[in-house]
Amino acid sequence: MRQLKYSRELYSKIALIKAAYNFTDRAYVHLDADEKYYYVSLNAKNEKEEISDDEFENEILAQSARHEIYLQTKNIRELMLARAVATSVVAPKDEDELSDSEIEQQFCEDEILKDWFDTNG
């Protein structure tokens, strides 16, 4: 079992957890921390699929970049979603708006409850 050490000032907890999660199919992962460092212990599930230190470092760097991009673009994504949802709402025009009682009065049960073959048959 190897133990890797990462500075808490450089990497976020979220990036560390996401990077570790990406290797749970190939290794048993244990995470720990103190005031200055995160500690990652990796124990390969299969001896043939050993995870290198460089591979884990690349993954934690990629996850850190993804997290930073997420934080920087969060507001614009929320704005775009709100705009898309707001423009998809269809409000009826006042002249076309009918109350429930008016809709019920337009239909007669005799017209609706006819056998199709009697009418078109």
JSON list of N, CA and C in Angstrom, two decimals, residues 99-108:
[
{"chain": "A", "resi": 99, "resn": "SER", "atom": "N", "xyz": [-62.47, 29.77, -19.16]},
{"chain": "A", "resi": 99, "resn": "SER", "atom": "CA", "xyz": [-62.59, 29.20, -17.82]},
{"chain": "A", "resi": 99, "resn": "SER", "atom": "C", "xyz": [-63.03, 27.74, -17.94]},
{"chain": "A", "resi": 100, "resn": "ASP", "atom": "N", "xyz": [-62.92, 27.00, -16.85]},
{"chain": "A", "resi": 100, "resn": "ASP", "atom": "CA", "xyz": [-63.31, 25.59, -16.85]},
{"chain": "A", "resi": 100, "resn": "ASP", "atom": "C", "xyz": [-64.78, 25.41, -17.19]},
{"chain": "A", "resi": 101, "resn": "SER", "atom": "N", "xyz": [-65.63, 26.29, -16.71]},
{"chain": "A", "resi": 101, "resn": "SER", "atom": "CA", "xyz": [-67.06, 26.16, -16.98]},
{"chain": "A", "resi": 101, "resn": "SER", "atom": "C", "xyz": [-67.37, 26.41, -18.46]},
{"chain": "A", "resi": 102, "resn": "GLU", "atom": "N", "xyz": [-66.64, 27.32, -19.10]},
{"chain": "A", "resi": 102, "resn": "GLU", "atom": "CA", "xyz": [-66.84, 27.57, -20.52]},
{"chain": "A", "resi": 102, "resn": "GLU", "atom": "C", "xyz": [-66.41, 26.37, -21.35]},
{"chain": "A", "resi": 103, "resn": "ILE", "atom": "N", "xyz": [-65.33, 25.72, -20.93]},
{"chain": "A", "resi": 103, "resn": "ILE", "atom": "CA", "xyz": [-64.85, 24.53, -21.65]},
{"chain": "A", "resi": 103, "resn": "ILE", "atom": "C", "xyz": [-65.87, 23.41, -21.53]},
{"chain": "A", "resi": 104, "resn": "GLU", "atom": "N", "xyz": [-66.44, 23.22, -20.36]},
{"chain": "A", "resi": 104, "resn": "GLU", "atom": "CA", "xyz": [-67.44, 22.18, -20.14]},
{"chain": "A", "resi": 104, "resn": "GLU", "atom": "C", "xyz": [-68.70, 22.44, -20.97]},
{"chain": "A", "resi": 105, "resn": "GLN", "atom": "N", "xyz": [-69.08, 23.70, -21.14]},
{"chain": "A", "resi": 105, "resn": "GLN", "atom": "CA", "xyz": [-70.28, 24.04, -21.87]},
{"chain": "A", "resi": 105, "resn": "GLN", "atom": "C", "xyz": [-70.11, 23.82, -23.38]},
{"chain": "A", "resi": 106, "resn": "GLN", "atom": "N", "xyz": [-68.93, 23.81, -23.87]},
{"chain": "A", "resi": 106, "resn": "GLN", "atom": "CA", "xyz": [-68.71, 23.64, -25.30]},
{"chain": "A", "resi": 106, "resn": "GLN", "atom": "C", "xyz": [-68.93, 22.21, -25.77]},
{"chain": "A", "resi": 107, "resn": "PHE", "atom": "N", "xyz": [-68.85, 21.25, -24.88]},
{"chain": "A", "resi": 107, "resn": "PHE", "atom": "CA", "xyz": [-68.97, 19.85, -25.26]},
{"chain": "A", "resi": 107, "resn": "PHE", "atom": "C", "xyz": [-70.25, 19.26, -24.69]},
{"chain": "A", "resi": 108, "resn": "CYS", "atom": "N", "xyz": [-70.86, 18.45, -25.49]},
{"chain": "A", "resi": 108, "resn": "CYS", "atom": "CA", "xyz": [-72.06, 17.75, -25.06]},
{"chain": "A", "resi": 108, "resn": "CYS", "atom": "C", "xyz": [-71.71, 16.26, -24.99]}
]
